[in-house]
Amino acid sequence: MSEVITIANQKGGVGKTTTAVNLAASLAVAEKRVLLLDIDPQANATTGLGFKRSDYEFNIYHVLTGRKNINDIILKTELKMLDIAPSNIGLVGIEQEFSEQNRDYKIILKNKLSSIRDNYDYIIIDSPPTLGILTINALTASDSVIIPIQCEFYAMEGLAQIFNTVKVIKETINPKLTIKGFLPTMYSAQNNLSKETVADLKKHFSNKLFKAENCEDGFVIIPRNVKLAESPSFGKPVILYDIKSSGSQAYQNLAHSIMG
C-alpha cells in the first residue's frame, strides 16, 4: 500500500510544482515506485517531466469524470521507477461539472486511486494553488500533506486557511490526514527575509520541519537555485538536469527524510 502525499498551498509561486516533481523524481532515483499525479489545470508538473499536450490523449480529467480508468492514462517517464498521471487545462471546468451532476465529489479521486495504490510506494499529488474541489479531492485521498512556504515577505500569510481546510477534512472525511511538514523554499542566504522566514518556522513549527543530518541546522531548506529554475524548460527534474546542484541535493535530502 502506497503513501499518498499531497503538495498543497493556496498561495501561488511557492515552489509547489517544483517540489512535487523533484520529490517524486528523488524518491524514484532512491528506487521507490512513484506515481506523480498532476491535478493542477496548468499541468506544469506534466510539462516539467517533458510531456507536451500532443504526447497523450487522455488525462486526469477523464478519470475524475468517469470516462477512463486511472490505469488508462498513466505514462512512463525517463526515470524507470517514476510514472505520471498527466493533467490538462480541461480541469478548469470540473467544479461546474461536479455541481451539475450532484455527486459526492469530495471522494472521487480517493475512489479512483484505490485500484492502483498497491502498485506504488509513494503517490505524490501536485494540487492547484487554490483550496477548491481539486485540492479537497487530493487531501481526501491523501495520508498527509506537505506545505511549501516561500522564504519571502508574507510567507506565513494564508497558513490559517490551509490549516482550517486540513482540520475540516480530517474531522469530516479523512481522519488519517496529517500535515507531514512545512518546506521552506526559494531560500537565499543573502536575503534577510529568507532568514526571518526560516527563523519563524523553526520557532513555531520545528517539529514539522523535515530533518536531515547533512543539512545546515539539521533541517531541509530548498535554496533559490538557477538549475532548479531551468530544469522544467528542459522537461527534466533537476536530478536529471544537474544532479550536483544545490537544488538537486536539497530535494534528495527531502526524499531521504521522508523515507526515514
Coordinates of C-alpha atoms in Angstrom, one line a residue:
M1 CA 0.0 0.0 0.0
S2 CA 1.4 3.3 -1.1
E3 CA 1.8 6.5 1.0
V4 CA -0.2 9.3 -0.7
I5 CA 1.2 12.8 -0.2
T6 CA -0.3 16.0 -1.5
I7 CA 1.8 19.1 -2.1
A8 CA -0.5 22.0 -1.3
N9 CA -0.6 25.7 -0.7
Q10 CA -3.3 28.1 -1.9
K11 CA -0.7 30.7 -2.5
G12 CA 0.8 30.6 -6.0
G13 CA 4.5 30.7 -6.8
V14 CA 5.7 29.0 -3.6
G15 CA 7.5 26.1 -5.3
K16 CA 4.6 23.6 -5.1
T17 CA 5.0 22.0 -8.5
T18 CA 8.8 22.2 -8.2
T19 CA 8.5 20.2 -5.0
A20 CA 6.1 17.7 -6.4
V21 CA 8.2 17.0 -9.5
N22 CA 11.6 16.9 -7.7
L23 CA 10.5 15.0 -4.7
A24 CA 8.8 12.4 -6.9
A25 CA 12.0 12.1 -9.0
S26 CA 14.3 11.9 -6.0
L27 CA 12.2 9.1 -4.5
A28 CA 12.3 7.3 -7.8
V29 CA 16.1 7.5 -8.0
A30 CA 16.2 6.1 -4.5
E31 CA 14.4 3.0 -6.1
K32 CA 11.0 3.7 -4.8
R33 CA 8.0 3.1 -7.1
V34 CA 6.4 6.5 -7.5
L35 CA 3.4 8.0 -9.3
L36 CA 3.3 11.7 -9.7
L37 CA -0.4 12.7 -10.1
D38 CA -1.0 16.1 -11.6
I39 CA -4.4 17.6 -10.8
D40 CA -3.4 21.3 -11.5
P41 CA -5.2 22.5 -14.6
Q42 CA -1.9 24.4 -15.5
A43 CA -0.3 21.0 -16.0
N44 CA 3.1 22.3 -15.1
A45 CA 4.1 19.0 -13.4
T46 CA 3.3 17.2 -16.6
T47 CA 5.3 19.6 -18.8
G48 CA 8.1 19.6 -16.2
L49 CA 8.7 16.0 -16.9
G50 CA 8.9 16.6 -20.7
F51 CA 5.3 15.8 -21.8
K52 CA 3.5 18.0 -24.3
R53 CA -0.2 18.0 -24.8
S54 CA 0.2 16.1 -28.1
D55 CA 2.0 13.3 -26.3
Y56 CA -1.1 11.9 -24.7
E57 CA -4.8 11.7 -25.5
F58 CA -6.3 11.2 -22.0
N59 CA -5.6 12.8 -18.6
I60 CA -6.8 13.0 -15.1
Y61 CA -9.8 15.0 -16.2
H62 CA -11.1 11.9 -18.0
V63 CA -10.6 9.8 -14.8
L64 CA -12.4 12.2 -12.5
T65 CA -15.3 12.5 -14.9
G66 CA -15.6 8.7 -15.2
R67 CA -14.6 8.4 -18.8
K68 CA -11.3 6.5 -18.2
N69 CA -9.8 4.3 -15.5
I70 CA -6.6 5.7 -14.0
N71 CA -4.5 2.9 -15.4
D72 CA -5.5 4.1 -18.9
I73 CA -3.8 7.5 -18.5
I74 CA -0.6 6.7 -16.7
L75 CA 2.6 7.4 -18.6
K76 CA 6.1 6.2 -18.2
T77 CA 8.8 8.8 -17.7
E78 CA 12.5 9.0 -18.3
L79 CA 13.1 7.5 -14.8
K80 CA 12.3 3.8 -14.6
M81 CA 10.6 4.0 -11.2
L82 CA 8.6 7.1 -11.9
D83 CA 5.2 7.3 -13.7
I84 CA 2.9 10.3 -14.2
A85 CA -0.8 10.7 -14.4
P86 CA -1.0 13.9 -16.6
S87 CA -3.2 16.9 -16.3
N88 CA -4.8 19.3 -18.8
I89 CA -6.5 22.7 -18.9
G90 CA -9.8 20.9 -19.2
L91 CA -9.8 20.5 -15.4
V92 CA -10.7 24.2 -15.1
G93 CA -14.4 23.4 -15.7
I94 CA -14.6 20.3 -13.4
E95 CA -16.1 22.2 -10.5
Q96 CA -19.1 23.1 -12.6
E97 CA -19.5 19.6 -13.9
F98 CA -19.4 18.1 -10.4
S99 CA -22.0 20.5 -9.1
E100 CA -24.3 19.8 -12.1
Q101 CA -24.0 16.0 -11.5
N102 CA -24.8 16.5 -7.8
R103 CA -22.3 13.8 -6.9
D104 CA -20.3 13.3 -3.7
Y105 CA -17.4 15.0 -5.4
K106 CA -15.0 15.1 -2.4
I107 CA -14.1 11.4 -2.5
I108 CA -13.9 10.8 -6.3
L109 CA -10.1 10.9 -6.5
K110 CA -9.8 8.6 -3.4
N111 CA -12.0 6.0 -5.1
K112 CA -10.1 6.2 -8.4
L113 CA -6.8 5.7 -6.6
S114 CA -7.9 2.6 -4.7
S115 CA -7.2 0.4 -7.7
I116 CA -3.5 1.3 -8.0
R117 CA -2.3 2.1 -4.5
D118 CA -0.7 -1.3 -4.3
N119 CA 1.4 -0.6 -7.4
Y120 CA 3.4 2.2 -5.8
D121 CA 5.4 3.0 -2.7
Y122 CA 4.5 6.7 -3.0
I123 CA 1.9 8.7 -4.8
I124 CA 2.7 12.4 -4.9
I125 CA -0.1 14.8 -5.9
D126 CA 0.5 18.2 -7.3
S127 CA -2.6 20.3 -6.4
P128 CA -3.6 23.7 -7.8
P129 CA -2.9 26.9 -5.9
T130 CA -6.5 27.1 -4.5
L131 CA -8.4 25.3 -1.8
G132 CA -11.2 24.3 -4.2
I133 CA -12.7 21.0 -5.3
L134 CA -9.5 19.6 -6.8
T135 CA -7.4 20.3 -3.7
I136 CA -10.1 18.9 -1.4
N137 CA -10.2 15.7 -3.5
A138 CA -6.4 15.5 -3.2
L139 CA -6.4 15.9 0.6
T140 CA -9.3 13.5 1.0
A141 CA -7.3 10.9 -0.9
S142 CA -4.1 11.5 1.0
D143 CA -2.3 10.2 4.1
S144 CA -0.5 13.6 4.5
V145 CA 0.2 17.0 3.1
I146 CA 3.5 18.9 2.6
I147 CA 3.1 22.7 2.6
P148 CA 5.9 24.6 0.8
I149 CA 6.5 28.0 2.2
Q150 CA 8.4 30.6 0.1
C151 CA 11.0 32.4 2.1
E152 CA 9.6 35.9 1.3
F153 CA 7.6 38.6 3.0
Y154 CA 4.0 37.5 3.8
A155 CA 5.3 33.9 3.7
M156 CA 3.1 32.8 6.7
E157 CA 0.1 34.6 5.3
G158 CA -2.7 32.3 4.5
L159 CA -1.5 29.4 6.6
A160 CA -4.6 29.6 8.8
Q161 CA -6.7 28.9 5.8
I162 CA -5.0 25.7 4.8
F163 CA -4.8 24.7 8.5
N164 CA -8.5 25.0 8.7
T165 CA -9.1 23.1 5.4
V166 CA -6.9 20.2 6.7
K167 CA -8.7 20.3 10.0
V168 CA -12.2 20.2 8.4
I169 CA -11.2 17.3 6.1
K170 CA -9.7 15.4 8.9
E171 CA -12.8 15.8 11.1
T172 CA -15.3 15.0 8.4
I173 CA -13.9 12.9 5.6
N174 CA -10.4 11.7 6.1
P175 CA -9.4 11.1 9.8
K176 CA -5.9 9.9 8.9
L177 CA -4.9 13.1 7.2
T178 CA -1.9 14.8 8.8
I179 CA 0.5 17.6 8.0
K180 CA 3.7 15.8 7.1
G181 CA 5.7 19.0 7.3
F182 CA 6.5 22.5 6.1
L183 CA 9.1 23.0 3.5
P184 CA 10.9 26.4 3.2
T185 CA 11.6 27.1 -0.5
M186 CA 13.5 29.7 -2.5
Y187 CA 15.8 30.4 0.3
S188 CA 18.7 32.9 -0.2
A189 CA 21.4 33.1 2.5
Q190 CA 22.0 36.7 1.4
N191 CA 18.4 37.7 2.0
N192 CA 17.3 38.8 5.5
L193 CA 13.7 37.9 4.7
S194 CA 14.7 34.4 3.9
K195 CA 16.4 34.1 7.3
E196 CA 13.5 35.6 9.1
T197 CA 11.0 33.2 7.5
V198 CA 13.1 30.2 8.4
A199 CA 13.6 31.5 11.9
D200 CA 9.8 31.9 12.3
L201 CA 9.2 28.4 11.1
K202 CA 11.8 27.0 13.5
K203 CA 10.2 29.0 16.3
H204 CA 6.6 27.9 15.7
F205 CA 6.9 24.6 13.8
S206 CA 10.2 23.0 14.4
N207 CA 8.6 19.6 14.9
K208 CA 7.1 19.9 11.5
L209 CA 10.2 20.7 9.5
F210 CA 12.0 18.0 7.6
K211 CA 15.2 16.9 9.3
A212 CA 18.3 15.6 7.5
E213 CA 21.8 15.1 9.1
N214 CA 23.8 16.7 6.3
C215 CA 21.7 19.9 6.1
E216 CA 22.5 23.3 7.7
D217 CA 21.0 23.3 11.2
G218 CA 19.7 19.8 10.5
F219 CA 16.6 21.0 8.5
V220 CA 15.8 20.6 4.8
I221 CA 15.6 24.0 3.1
I222 CA 15.2 24.4 -0.6
P223 CA 17.5 27.1 -2.0
R224 CA 16.9 29.6 -4.7
N225 CA 18.9 27.8 -7.4
V226 CA 19.4 28.5 -11.1
K227 CA 19.5 24.8 -12.1
L228 CA 16.2 24.2 -10.3
A229 CA 14.6 27.1 -12.1
E230 CA 16.0 26.0 -15.5
S231 CA 15.2 22.3 -15.4
P232 CA 11.4 22.5 -16.2
S233 CA 12.1 24.2 -19.5
F234 CA 14.2 21.1 -20.5
G235 CA 11.4 18.8 -19.4
K236 CA 13.5 17.2 -16.7
P237 CA 13.6 17.1 -12.9
V238 CA 16.7 18.7 -11.5
I239 CA 18.2 15.4 -10.6
L240 CA 18.5 14.5 -14.3
Y241 CA 19.4 18.1 -15.3
D242 CA 22.2 18.7 -12.8
I243 CA 22.4 16.1 -10.0
K244 CA 25.2 18.0 -8.2
S245 CA 23.3 21.3 -8.0
S246 CA 22.2 22.6 -4.6
G247 CA 18.6 22.3 -5.6
S248 CA 19.0 18.6 -6.5
Q249 CA 20.8 17.9 -3.3
A250 CA 18.1 19.6 -1.3
Y251 CA 15.3 17.5 -2.8
Q252 CA 17.3 14.3 -2.4
N253 CA 17.7 15.3 1.3
L254 CA 13.9 15.8 1.5
A255 CA 13.3 12.3 -0.1
H256 CA 15.6 10.7 2.4
S257 CA 13.9 12.5 5.3
I258 CA 10.5 11.2 4.1
M259 CA 11.8 7.6 3.6
G260 CA 13.2 7.7 7.1

